[in-house]
Amino acid sequence: MKKVLAVVLGLLAYGANAQDFKPFKVNSSLGYAKPMGAGSSAGILLSVEPKYGLNDQIDVGLRIEGAFMARAAEIAGEMADSEISISSSYVLTGTYMLTNTYFRPYVGIGGGLYSVGSLSFSENSSDLGIGASRKLGAMARVGFKLGHFNMGVEYNLVPTTKYTVSMMNGTVAPGKSNNSYLGFKLGFDIGGGYYE
């Protein structure tokens, strides 16, 4: 317990140093979402991420994101055409700025809850559907900030959905859908910035 308290106090003392940047900011981003796996179709994503700067180089935040995309569905080893659905996420994030200048490259990680959208697809002239689900996932990011402008790439690692499908001929076939996706984002920070 004493070690945990010492670590927490050390982090608070480290974050209490005089900062050149304002600690609170909100990032709004628009981007391109590319689901992983053959047969998937890219879409768009929107995100909002309130952040708090523990110091000039470390931000913690909560990323709230919605990605509109068509994930691939594989049934008995064959790809099925699926429709666009929304996948949302609530991810706790940590971002490390590599510099304290106007141009600030960064790296970051996060983990949280992903709500995977339902799938509707056609297979052998029958319409099939898989319900929405929630999964714990992780995120890794790299990018840069130029003033309040932000550009980045994020990989969202979300576990695969596995299911069984009742076919028209009466057989049952295994199915799966890859839920991971890559996001390319452009955005801006409201707040943050240098102290005057």
mmCIF file with all atom_site columns, C-alpha atoms in Angstrom:
data_model
loop_
_atom_site.group_PDB
_atom_site.id
_atom_site.type_symbol
_atom_site.label_atom_id
_atom_site.label_alt_id
_atom_site.label_comp_id
_atom_site.label_asym_id
_atom_site.label_entity_id
_atom_site.label_seq_id
_atom_site.pdbx_PDB_ins_code
_atom_site.Cartn_x
_atom_site.Cartn_y
_atom_site.Cartn_z
_atom_site.occupancy
_atom_site.B_iso_or_equiv
_atom_site.pdbx_formal_charge
_atom_site.auth_seq_id
_atom_site.auth_comp_id
_atom_site.auth_asym_id
_atom_site.auth_atom_id
_atom_site.pdbx_PDB_model_num
ATOM 1   C CA . MET A 1 1   ? 0.000   0.000   0.000   1.00 0.00 ? 1   MET A CA 1
ATOM 2   C CA . LYS A 1 2   ? 2.864   2.359   0.826   1.00 0.00 ? 2   LYS A CA 1
ATOM 3   C CA . LYS A 1 3   ? 4.398   1.739   -2.608  1.00 0.00 ? 3   LYS A CA 1
ATOM 4   C CA . VAL A 1 4   ? 1.126   2.549   -4.373  1.00 0.00 ? 4   VAL A CA 1
ATOM 5   C CA . LEU A 1 5   ? 0.749   5.745   -2.339  1.00 0.00 ? 5   LEU A CA 1
ATOM 6   C CA . ALA A 1 6   ? 4.341   6.741   -3.145  1.00 0.00 ? 6   ALA A CA 1
ATOM 7   C CA . VAL A 1 7   ? 3.740   6.203   -6.885  1.00 0.00 ? 7   VAL A CA 1
ATOM 8   C CA . VAL A 1 8   ? 0.491   8.223   -6.843  1.00 0.00 ? 8   VAL A CA 1
ATOM 9   C CA . LEU A 1 9   ? 2.126   11.084  -4.915  1.00 0.00 ? 9   LEU A CA 1
ATOM 10  C CA . GLY A 1 10  ? 5.090   11.007  -7.295  1.00 0.00 ? 10  GLY A CA 1
ATOM 11  C CA . LEU A 1 11  ? 2.793   11.282  -10.327 1.00 0.00 ? 11  LEU A CA 1
ATOM 12  C CA . LEU A 1 12  ? 0.875   14.143  -8.740  1.00 0.00 ? 12  LEU A CA 1
ATOM 13  C CA . ALA A 1 13  ? 4.106   15.979  -7.911  1.00 0.00 ? 13  ALA A CA 1
ATOM 14  C CA . TYR A 1 14  ? 5.367   15.412  -11.460 1.00 0.00 ? 14  TYR A CA 1
ATOM 15  C CA . GLY A 1 15  ? 2.122   16.814  -12.879 1.00 0.00 ? 15  GLY A CA 1
ATOM 16  C CA . ALA A 1 16  ? 2.191   19.789  -10.494 1.00 0.00 ? 16  ALA A CA 1
ATOM 17  C CA . ASN A 1 17  ? 5.271   21.311  -12.152 1.00 0.00 ? 17  ASN A CA 1
ATOM 18  C CA . ALA A 1 18  ? 4.690   24.626  -13.915 1.00 0.00 ? 18  ALA A CA 1
ATOM 19  C CA . GLN A 1 19  ? 3.109   23.946  -17.296 1.00 0.00 ? 19  GLN A CA 1
ATOM 20  C CA . ASP A 1 20  ? 3.494   25.914  -20.516 1.00 0.00 ? 20  ASP A CA 1
ATOM 21  C CA . PHE A 1 21  ? 0.255   24.466  -21.940 1.00 0.00 ? 21  PHE A CA 1
ATOM 22  C CA . LYS A 1 22  ? -3.294  24.772  -20.586 1.00 0.00 ? 22  LYS A CA 1
ATOM 23  C CA . PRO A 1 23  ? -4.287  21.364  -19.190 1.00 0.00 ? 23  PRO A CA 1
ATOM 24  C CA . PHE A 1 24  ? -7.911  20.960  -20.383 1.00 0.00 ? 24  PHE A CA 1
ATOM 25  C CA . LYS A 1 25  ? -8.798  20.486  -24.057 1.00 0.00 ? 25  LYS A CA 1
ATOM 26  C CA . VAL A 1 26  ? -11.395 18.736  -26.218 1.00 0.00 ? 26  VAL A CA 1
ATOM 27  C CA . ASN A 1 27  ? -10.402 17.129  -29.512 1.00 0.00 ? 27  ASN A CA 1
ATOM 28  C CA . SER A 1 28  ? -12.967 16.794  -32.313 1.00 0.00 ? 28  SER A CA 1
ATOM 29  C CA . SER A 1 29  ? -12.002 14.644  -35.301 1.00 0.00 ? 29  SER A CA 1
ATOM 30  C CA . LEU A 1 30  ? -13.393 13.368  -38.581 1.00 0.00 ? 30  LEU A CA 1
ATOM 31  C CA . GLY A 1 31  ? -11.753 10.514  -40.433 1.00 0.00 ? 31  GLY A CA 1
ATOM 32  C CA . TYR A 1 32  ? -11.605 7.416   -42.564 1.00 0.00 ? 32  TYR A CA 1
ATOM 33  C CA . ALA A 1 33  ? -12.367 4.017   -40.983 1.00 0.00 ? 33  ALA A CA 1
ATOM 34  C CA . LYS A 1 34  ? -10.901 0.918   -42.663 1.00 0.00 ? 34  LYS A CA 1
ATOM 35  C CA . PRO A 1 35  ? -12.103 -2.395  -41.192 1.00 0.00 ? 35  PRO A CA 1
ATOM 36  C CA . MET A 1 36  ? -9.602  -5.254  -41.229 1.00 0.00 ? 36  MET A CA 1
ATOM 37  C CA . GLY A 1 37  ? -10.167 -8.345  -43.335 1.00 0.00 ? 37  GLY A CA 1
ATOM 38  C CA . ALA A 1 38  ? -11.002 -9.145  -46.934 1.00 0.00 ? 38  ALA A CA 1
ATOM 39  C CA . GLY A 1 39  ? -14.474 -8.201  -48.114 1.00 0.00 ? 39  GLY A CA 1
ATOM 40  C CA . SER A 1 40  ? -14.871 -5.223  -45.789 1.00 0.00 ? 40  SER A CA 1
ATOM 41  C CA . SER A 1 41  ? -15.679 -1.697  -46.974 1.00 0.00 ? 41  SER A CA 1
ATOM 42  C CA . ALA A 1 42  ? -14.268 1.507   -45.526 1.00 0.00 ? 42  ALA A CA 1
ATOM 43  C CA . GLY A 1 43  ? -16.395 4.299   -44.121 1.00 0.00 ? 43  GLY A CA 1
ATOM 44  C CA . ILE A 1 44  ? -16.198 7.417   -41.998 1.00 0.00 ? 44  ILE A CA 1
ATOM 45  C CA . LEU A 1 45  ? -15.626 8.002   -38.313 1.00 0.00 ? 45  LEU A CA 1
ATOM 46  C CA . LEU A 1 46  ? -16.407 10.833  -35.920 1.00 0.00 ? 46  LEU A CA 1
ATOM 47  C CA . SER A 1 47  ? -14.854 11.271  -32.503 1.00 0.00 ? 47  SER A CA 1
ATOM 48  C CA . VAL A 1 48  ? -14.795 13.605  -29.525 1.00 0.00 ? 48  VAL A CA 1
ATOM 49  C CA . GLU A 1 49  ? -12.111 13.269  -26.862 1.00 0.00 ? 49  GLU A CA 1
ATOM 50  C CA . PRO A 1 50  ? -11.984 15.433  -23.745 1.00 0.00 ? 50  PRO A CA 1
ATOM 51  C CA . LYS A 1 51  ? -8.414  15.380  -22.380 1.00 0.00 ? 51  LYS A CA 1
ATOM 52  C CA . TYR A 1 52  ? -6.567  16.595  -19.332 1.00 0.00 ? 52  TYR A CA 1
ATOM 53  C CA . GLY A 1 53  ? -2.827  17.320  -19.381 1.00 0.00 ? 53  GLY A CA 1
ATOM 54  C CA . LEU A 1 54  ? -1.080  15.833  -16.350 1.00 0.00 ? 54  LEU A CA 1
ATOM 55  C CA . ASN A 1 55  ? 1.922   17.854  -17.526 1.00 0.00 ? 55  ASN A CA 1
ATOM 56  C CA . ASP A 1 56  ? 3.132   19.346  -20.819 1.00 0.00 ? 56  ASP A CA 1
ATOM 57  C CA . GLN A 1 57  ? 3.795   15.932  -22.345 1.00 0.00 ? 57  GLN A CA 1
ATOM 58  C CA . ILE A 1 58  ? 1.192   13.516  -20.927 1.00 0.00 ? 58  ILE A CA 1
ATOM 59  C CA . ASP A 1 59  ? -2.551  13.740  -21.615 1.00 0.00 ? 59  ASP A CA 1
ATOM 60  C CA . VAL A 1 60  ? -5.253  11.395  -20.322 1.00 0.00 ? 60  VAL A CA 1
ATOM 61  C CA . GLY A 1 61  ? -8.706  11.362  -21.856 1.00 0.00 ? 61  GLY A CA 1
ATOM 62  C CA . LEU A 1 62  ? -11.905 9.594   -22.852 1.00 0.00 ? 62  LEU A CA 1
ATOM 63  C CA . ARG A 1 63  ? -12.352 9.007   -26.593 1.00 0.00 ? 63  ARG A CA 1
ATOM 64  C CA . ILE A 1 64  ? -15.981 8.666   -27.725 1.00 0.00 ? 64  ILE A CA 1
ATOM 65  C CA . GLU A 1 65  ? -16.108 7.475   -31.333 1.00 0.00 ? 65  GLU A CA 1
ATOM 66  C CA . GLY A 1 66  ? -18.564 6.250   -33.933 1.00 0.00 ? 66  GLY A CA 1
ATOM 67  C CA . ALA A 1 67  ? -17.334 4.445   -37.065 1.00 0.00 ? 67  ALA A CA 1
ATOM 68  C CA . PHE A 1 68  ? -19.715 3.850   -39.994 1.00 0.00 ? 68  PHE A CA 1
ATOM 69  C CA . MET A 1 69  ? -18.338 0.921   -42.032 1.00 0.00 ? 69  MET A CA 1
ATOM 70  C CA . ALA A 1 70  ? -19.199 -2.459  -43.569 1.00 0.00 ? 70  ALA A CA 1
ATOM 71  C CA . ARG A 1 71  ? -17.321 -5.232  -41.763 1.00 0.00 ? 71  ARG A CA 1
ATOM 72  C CA . ALA A 1 72  ? -16.723 -8.506  -43.569 1.00 0.00 ? 72  ALA A CA 1
ATOM 73  C CA . ALA A 1 73  ? -18.725 -11.590 -42.619 1.00 0.00 ? 73  ALA A CA 1
ATOM 74  C CA . GLU A 1 74  ? -17.252 -15.033 -43.244 1.00 0.00 ? 74  GLU A CA 1
ATOM 75  C CA . ILE A 1 75  ? -19.594 -18.038 -43.241 1.00 0.00 ? 75  ILE A CA 1
ATOM 76  C CA . ALA A 1 76  ? -18.167 -21.561 -43.615 1.00 0.00 ? 76  ALA A CA 1
ATOM 77  C CA . GLY A 1 77  ? -15.010 -20.073 -45.145 1.00 0.00 ? 77  GLY A CA 1
ATOM 78  C CA . GLU A 1 78  ? -16.907 -17.991 -47.741 1.00 0.00 ? 78  GLU A CA 1
ATOM 79  C CA . MET A 1 79  ? -17.201 -14.189 -47.675 1.00 0.00 ? 79  MET A CA 1
ATOM 80  C CA . ALA A 1 80  ? -20.717 -12.697 -47.523 1.00 0.00 ? 80  ALA A CA 1
ATOM 81  C CA . ASP A 1 81  ? -21.683 -9.150  -48.521 1.00 0.00 ? 81  ASP A CA 1
ATOM 82  C CA . SER A 1 82  ? -22.645 -7.091  -45.473 1.00 0.00 ? 82  SER A CA 1
ATOM 83  C CA . GLU A 1 83  ? -24.286 -3.707  -45.022 1.00 0.00 ? 83  GLU A CA 1
ATOM 84  C CA . ILE A 1 84  ? -22.897 -0.591  -43.359 1.00 0.00 ? 84  ILE A CA 1
ATOM 85  C CA . SER A 1 85  ? -23.432 -0.400  -39.602 1.00 0.00 ? 85  SER A CA 1
ATOM 86  C CA . ILE A 1 86  ? -22.098 1.789   -36.806 1.00 0.00 ? 86  ILE A CA 1
ATOM 87  C CA . SER A 1 87  ? -19.564 0.641   -34.251 1.00 0.00 ? 87  SER A CA 1
ATOM 88  C CA . SER A 1 88  ? -19.070 2.926   -31.267 1.00 0.00 ? 88  SER A CA 1
ATOM 89  C CA . SER A 1 89  ? -16.401 3.014   -28.580 1.00 0.00 ? 89  SER A CA 1
ATOM 90  C CA . TYR A 1 90  ? -15.662 4.538   -25.189 1.00 0.00 ? 90  TYR A CA 1
ATOM 91  C CA . VAL A 1 91  ? -11.903 4.316   -24.672 1.00 0.00 ? 91  VAL A CA 1
ATOM 92  C CA . LEU A 1 92  ? -9.735  5.652   -21.822 1.00 0.00 ? 92  LEU A CA 1
ATOM 93  C CA . THR A 1 93  ? -6.614  7.086   -23.462 1.00 0.00 ? 93  THR A CA 1
ATOM 94  C CA . GLY A 1 94  ? -3.089  8.088   -22.564 1.00 0.00 ? 94  GLY A CA 1
ATOM 95  C CA . THR A 1 95  ? -1.036  10.196  -24.984 1.00 0.00 ? 95  THR A CA 1
ATOM 96  C CA . TYR A 1 96  ? 2.644   11.118  -24.762 1.00 0.00 ? 96  TYR A CA 1
ATOM 97  C CA . MET A 1 97  ? 3.854   14.227  -26.647 1.00 0.00 ? 97  MET A CA 1
ATOM 98  C CA . LEU A 1 98  ? 7.432   13.781  -27.862 1.00 0.00 ? 98  LEU A CA 1
ATOM 99  C CA . THR A 1 99  ? 8.246   17.542  -27.861 1.00 0.00 ? 99  THR A CA 1
ATOM 100 C CA . ASN A 1 100 ? 7.150   20.804  -26.221 1.00 0.00 ? 100 ASN A CA 1
ATOM 101 C CA . THR A 1 101 ? 7.255   22.846  -29.437 1.00 0.00 ? 101 THR A CA 1
ATOM 102 C CA . TYR A 1 102 ? 4.566   24.096  -31.846 1.00 0.00 ? 102 TYR A CA 1
ATOM 103 C CA . PHE A 1 103 ? 4.995   20.838  -33.847 1.00 0.00 ? 103 PHE A CA 1
ATOM 104 C CA . ARG A 1 104 ? 4.278   17.974  -31.423 1.00 0.00 ? 104 ARG A CA 1
ATOM 105 C CA . PRO A 1 105 ? 4.516   14.338  -32.588 1.00 0.00 ? 105 PRO A CA 1
ATOM 106 C CA . TYR A 1 106 ? 2.820   11.905  -30.213 1.00 0.00 ? 106 TYR A CA 1
ATOM 107 C CA . VAL A 1 107 ? 2.200   8.237   -29.402 1.00 0.00 ? 107 VAL A CA 1
ATOM 108 C CA . GLY A 1 108 ? -0.577  6.811   -27.282 1.00 0.00 ? 108 GLY A CA 1
ATOM 109 C CA . ILE A 1 109 ? -2.535  3.805   -26.089 1.00 0.00 ? 109 ILE A CA 1
ATOM 110 C CA . GLY A 1 110 ? -5.987  3.155   -24.717 1.00 0.00 ? 110 GLY A CA 1
ATOM 111 C CA . GLY A 1 111 ? -8.471  0.546   -23.647 1.00 0.00 ? 111 GLY A CA 1
ATOM 112 C CA . GLY A 1 112 ? -12.212 0.430   -23.261 1.00 0.00 ? 112 GLY A CA 1
ATOM 113 C CA . LEU A 1 113 ? -15.612 -0.732  -24.399 1.00 0.00 ? 113 LEU A CA 1
ATOM 114 C CA . TYR A 1 114 ? -16.448 -1.228  -28.082 1.00 0.00 ? 114 TYR A CA 1
ATOM 115 C CA . SER A 1 115 ? -20.083 -1.616  -29.149 1.00 0.00 ? 115 SER A CA 1
ATOM 116 C CA . VAL A 1 116 ? -19.918 -3.632  -32.351 1.00 0.00 ? 116 VAL A CA 1
ATOM 117 C CA . GLY A 1 117 ? -22.763 -2.873  -34.751 1.00 0.00 ? 117 GLY A CA 1
ATOM 118 C CA . SER A 1 118 ? -25.143 -5.550  -35.986 1.00 0.00 ? 118 SER A CA 1
ATOM 119 C CA . LEU A 1 119 ? -24.477 -7.272  -39.314 1.00 0.00 ? 119 LEU A CA 1
ATOM 120 C CA . SER A 1 120 ? -27.032 -7.810  -42.064 1.00 0.00 ? 120 SER A CA 1
ATOM 121 C CA . PHE A 1 121 ? -25.924 -9.820  -45.078 1.00 0.00 ? 121 PHE A CA 1
ATOM 122 C CA . SER A 1 122 ? -27.107 -12.149 -47.830 1.00 0.00 ? 122 SER A CA 1
ATOM 123 C CA . GLU A 1 123 ? -25.927 -15.720 -48.247 1.00 0.00 ? 123 GLU A CA 1
ATOM 124 C CA . ASN A 1 124 ? -27.374 -18.210 -50.770 1.00 0.00 ? 124 ASN A CA 1
ATOM 125 C CA . SER A 1 125 ? -30.356 -15.921 -51.494 1.00 0.00 ? 125 SER A CA 1
ATOM 126 C CA . SER A 1 126 ? -31.339 -15.660 -47.836 1.00 0.00 ? 126 SER A CA 1
ATOM 127 C CA . ASP A 1 127 ? -31.114 -12.571 -45.652 1.00 0.00 ? 127 ASP A CA 1
ATOM 128 C CA . LEU A 1 128 ? -29.292 -13.158 -42.378 1.00 0.00 ? 128 LEU A CA 1
ATOM 129 C CA . GLY A 1 129 ? -28.475 -10.971 -39.405 1.00 0.00 ? 129 GLY A CA 1
ATOM 130 C CA . ILE A 1 130 ? -26.181 -10.961 -36.396 1.00 0.00 ? 130 ILE A CA 1
ATOM 131 C CA . GLY A 1 131 ? -27.075 -8.820  -33.379 1.00 0.00 ? 131 GLY A CA 1
ATOM 132 C CA . ALA A 1 132 ? -24.922 -6.062  -31.936 1.00 0.00 ? 132 ALA A CA 1
ATOM 133 C CA . SER A 1 133 ? -22.497 -6.909  -29.133 1.00 0.00 ? 133 SER A CA 1
ATOM 134 C CA . ARG A 1 134 ? -20.091 -5.270  -26.678 1.00 0.00 ? 134 ARG A CA 1
ATOM 135 C CA . LYS A 1 135 ? -16.427 -6.177  -26.400 1.00 0.00 ? 135 LYS A CA 1
ATOM 136 C CA . LEU A 1 136 ? -13.396 -4.957  -24.489 1.00 0.00 ? 136 LEU A CA 1
ATOM 137 C CA . GLY A 1 137 ? -10.695 -3.729  -26.840 1.00 0.00 ? 137 GLY A CA 1
ATOM 138 C CA . ALA A 1 138 ? -7.499  -1.732  -27.108 1.00 0.00 ? 138 ALA A CA 1
ATOM 139 C CA . MET A 1 139 ? -6.202  1.149   -29.209 1.00 0.00 ? 139 MET A CA 1
ATOM 140 C CA . ALA A 1 140 ? -2.723  2.363   -30.262 1.00 0.00 ? 140 ALA A CA 1
ATOM 141 C CA . ARG A 1 141 ? -2.102  5.741   -31.919 1.00 0.00 ? 141 ARG A CA 1
ATOM 142 C CA . VAL A 1 142 ? 0.616   7.846   -33.551 1.00 0.00 ? 142 VAL A CA 1
ATOM 143 C CA . GLY A 1 143 ? 0.326   11.317  -35.018 1.00 0.00 ? 143 GLY A CA 1
ATOM 144 C CA . PHE A 1 144 ? 1.220   14.946  -34.601 1.00 0.00 ? 144 PHE A CA 1
ATOM 145 C CA . LYS A 1 145 ? -0.238  18.237  -33.449 1.00 0.00 ? 145 LYS A CA 1
ATOM 146 C CA . LEU A 1 146 ? 0.532   21.515  -35.184 1.00 0.00 ? 146 LEU A CA 1
ATOM 147 C CA . GLY A 1 147 ? -0.847  24.188  -32.876 1.00 0.00 ? 147 GLY A CA 1
ATOM 148 C CA . HIS A 1 148 ? -4.490  23.178  -32.394 1.00 0.00 ? 148 HIS A CA 1
ATOM 149 C CA . PHE A 1 149 ? -4.579  21.055  -35.594 1.00 0.00 ? 149 PHE A CA 1
ATOM 150 C CA . ASN A 1 150 ? -4.279  17.290  -35.082 1.00 0.00 ? 150 ASN A CA 1
ATOM 151 C CA . MET A 1 151 ? -3.547  14.477  -37.550 1.00 0.00 ? 151 MET A CA 1
ATOM 152 C CA . GLY A 1 152 ? -3.229  10.848  -36.501 1.00 0.00 ? 152 GLY A CA 1
ATOM 153 C CA . VAL A 1 153 ? -3.591  7.140   -37.200 1.00 0.00 ? 153 VAL A CA 1
ATOM 154 C CA . GLU A 1 154 ? -5.221  4.770   -34.699 1.00 0.00 ? 154 GLU A CA 1
ATOM 155 C CA . TYR A 1 155 ? -5.410  0.990   -34.721 1.00 0.00 ? 155 TYR A CA 1
ATOM 156 C CA . ASN A 1 156 ? -8.424  -0.361  -32.822 1.00 0.00 ? 156 ASN A CA 1
ATOM 157 C CA . LEU A 1 157 ? -7.921  -3.979  -31.765 1.00 0.00 ? 157 LEU A CA 1
ATOM 158 C CA . VAL A 1 158 ? -11.358 -5.488  -31.097 1.00 0.00 ? 158 VAL A CA 1
ATOM 159 C CA . PRO A 1 159 ? -11.915 -9.268  -30.661 1.00 0.00 ? 159 PRO A CA 1
ATOM 160 C CA . THR A 1 160 ? -13.532 -11.165 -33.532 1.00 0.00 ? 160 THR A CA 1
ATOM 161 C CA . THR A 1 161 ? -17.247 -12.005 -33.287 1.00 0.00 ? 161 THR A CA 1
ATOM 162 C CA . LYS A 1 162 ? -17.931 -15.736 -33.741 1.00 0.00 ? 162 LYS A CA 1
ATOM 163 C CA . TYR A 1 163 ? -21.390 -17.197 -34.374 1.00 0.00 ? 163 TYR A CA 1
ATOM 164 C CA . THR A 1 164 ? -23.323 -20.016 -36.033 1.00 0.00 ? 164 THR A CA 1
ATOM 165 C CA . VAL A 1 165 ? -25.693 -19.478 -38.944 1.00 0.00 ? 165 VAL A CA 1
ATOM 166 C CA . SER A 1 166 ? -28.712 -21.616 -39.881 1.00 0.00 ? 166 SER A CA 1
ATOM 167 C CA . MET A 1 167 ? -28.589 -21.981 -43.665 1.00 0.00 ? 167 MET A CA 1
ATOM 168 C CA . MET A 1 168 ? -31.598 -22.319 -46.001 1.00 0.00 ? 168 MET A CA 1
ATOM 169 C CA . ASN A 1 169 ? -30.776 -26.001 -46.642 1.00 0.00 ? 169 ASN A CA 1
ATOM 170 C CA . GLY A 1 170 ? -31.157 -26.717 -42.903 1.00 0.00 ? 170 GLY A CA 1
ATOM 171 C CA . THR A 1 171 ? -27.464 -27.009 -42.072 1.00 0.00 ? 171 THR A CA 1
ATOM 172 C CA . VAL A 1 172 ? -25.628 -24.961 -39.467 1.00 0.00 ? 172 VAL A CA 1
ATOM 173 C CA . ALA A 1 173 ? -22.424 -23.189 -40.512 1.00 0.00 ? 173 ALA A CA 1
ATOM 174 C CA . PRO A 1 174 ? -19.771 -21.417 -38.417 1.00 0.00 ? 174 PRO A CA 1
ATOM 175 C CA . GLY A 1 175 ? -19.305 -17.714 -39.024 1.00 0.00 ? 175 GLY A CA 1
ATOM 176 C CA . LYS A 1 176 ? -17.071 -14.887 -37.893 1.00 0.00 ? 176 LYS A CA 1
ATOM 177 C CA . SER A 1 177 ? -16.621 -11.166 -38.367 1.00 0.00 ? 177 SER A CA 1
ATOM 178 C CA . ASN A 1 178 ? -13.402 -9.211  -37.818 1.00 0.00 ? 178 ASN A CA 1
ATOM 179 C CA . ASN A 1 179 ? -14.151 -6.140  -35.673 1.00 0.00 ? 179 ASN A CA 1
ATOM 180 C CA . SER A 1 180 ? -10.711 -4.445  -35.655 1.00 0.00 ? 180 SER A CA 1
ATOM 181 C CA . TYR A 1 181 ? -10.257 -1.306  -37.738 1.00 0.00 ? 181 TYR A CA 1
ATOM 182 C CA . LEU A 1 182 ? -7.757  1.376   -38.660 1.00 0.00 ? 182 LEU A CA 1
ATOM 183 C CA . GLY A 1 183 ? -8.711  5.048   -38.339 1.00 0.00 ? 183 GLY A CA 1
ATOM 184 C CA . PHE A 1 184 ? -7.066  7.963   -40.177 1.00 0.00 ? 184 PHE A CA 1
ATOM 185 C CA . LYS A 1 185 ? -8.104  11.224  -38.482 1.00 0.00 ? 185 LYS A CA 1
ATOM 186 C CA . LEU A 1 186 ? -7.981  14.975  -38.974 1.00 0.00 ? 186 LEU A CA 1
ATOM 187 C CA . GLY A 1 187 ? -9.141  17.168  -36.138 1.00 0.00 ? 187 GLY A CA 1
ATOM 188 C CA . PHE A 1 188 ? -8.581  20.129  -33.895 1.00 0.00 ? 188 PHE A CA 1
ATOM 189 C CA . ASP A 1 189 ? -8.295  20.844  -30.188 1.00 0.00 ? 189 ASP A CA 1
ATOM 190 C CA . ILE A 1 190 ? -10.572 23.337  -28.471 1.00 0.00 ? 190 ILE A CA 1
ATOM 191 C CA . GLY A 1 191 ? -8.605  24.614  -25.498 1.00 0.00 ? 191 GLY A CA 1
ATOM 192 C CA . GLY A 1 192 ? -5.120  23.514  -24.541 1.00 0.00 ? 192 GLY A CA 1
ATOM 193 C CA . GLY A 1 193 ? -2.606  25.802  -26.223 1.00 0.00 ? 193 GLY A CA 1
ATOM 194 C CA . TYR A 1 194 ? 0.097   27.906  -24.624 1.00 0.00 ? 194 TYR A CA 1
ATOM 195 C CA . TYR A 1 195 ? -0.547  30.081  -21.599 1.00 0.00 ? 195 TYR A CA 1
ATOM 196 C CA . GLU A 1 196 ? -0.477  33.773  -22.584 1.00 0.00 ? 196 GLU A CA 1
#
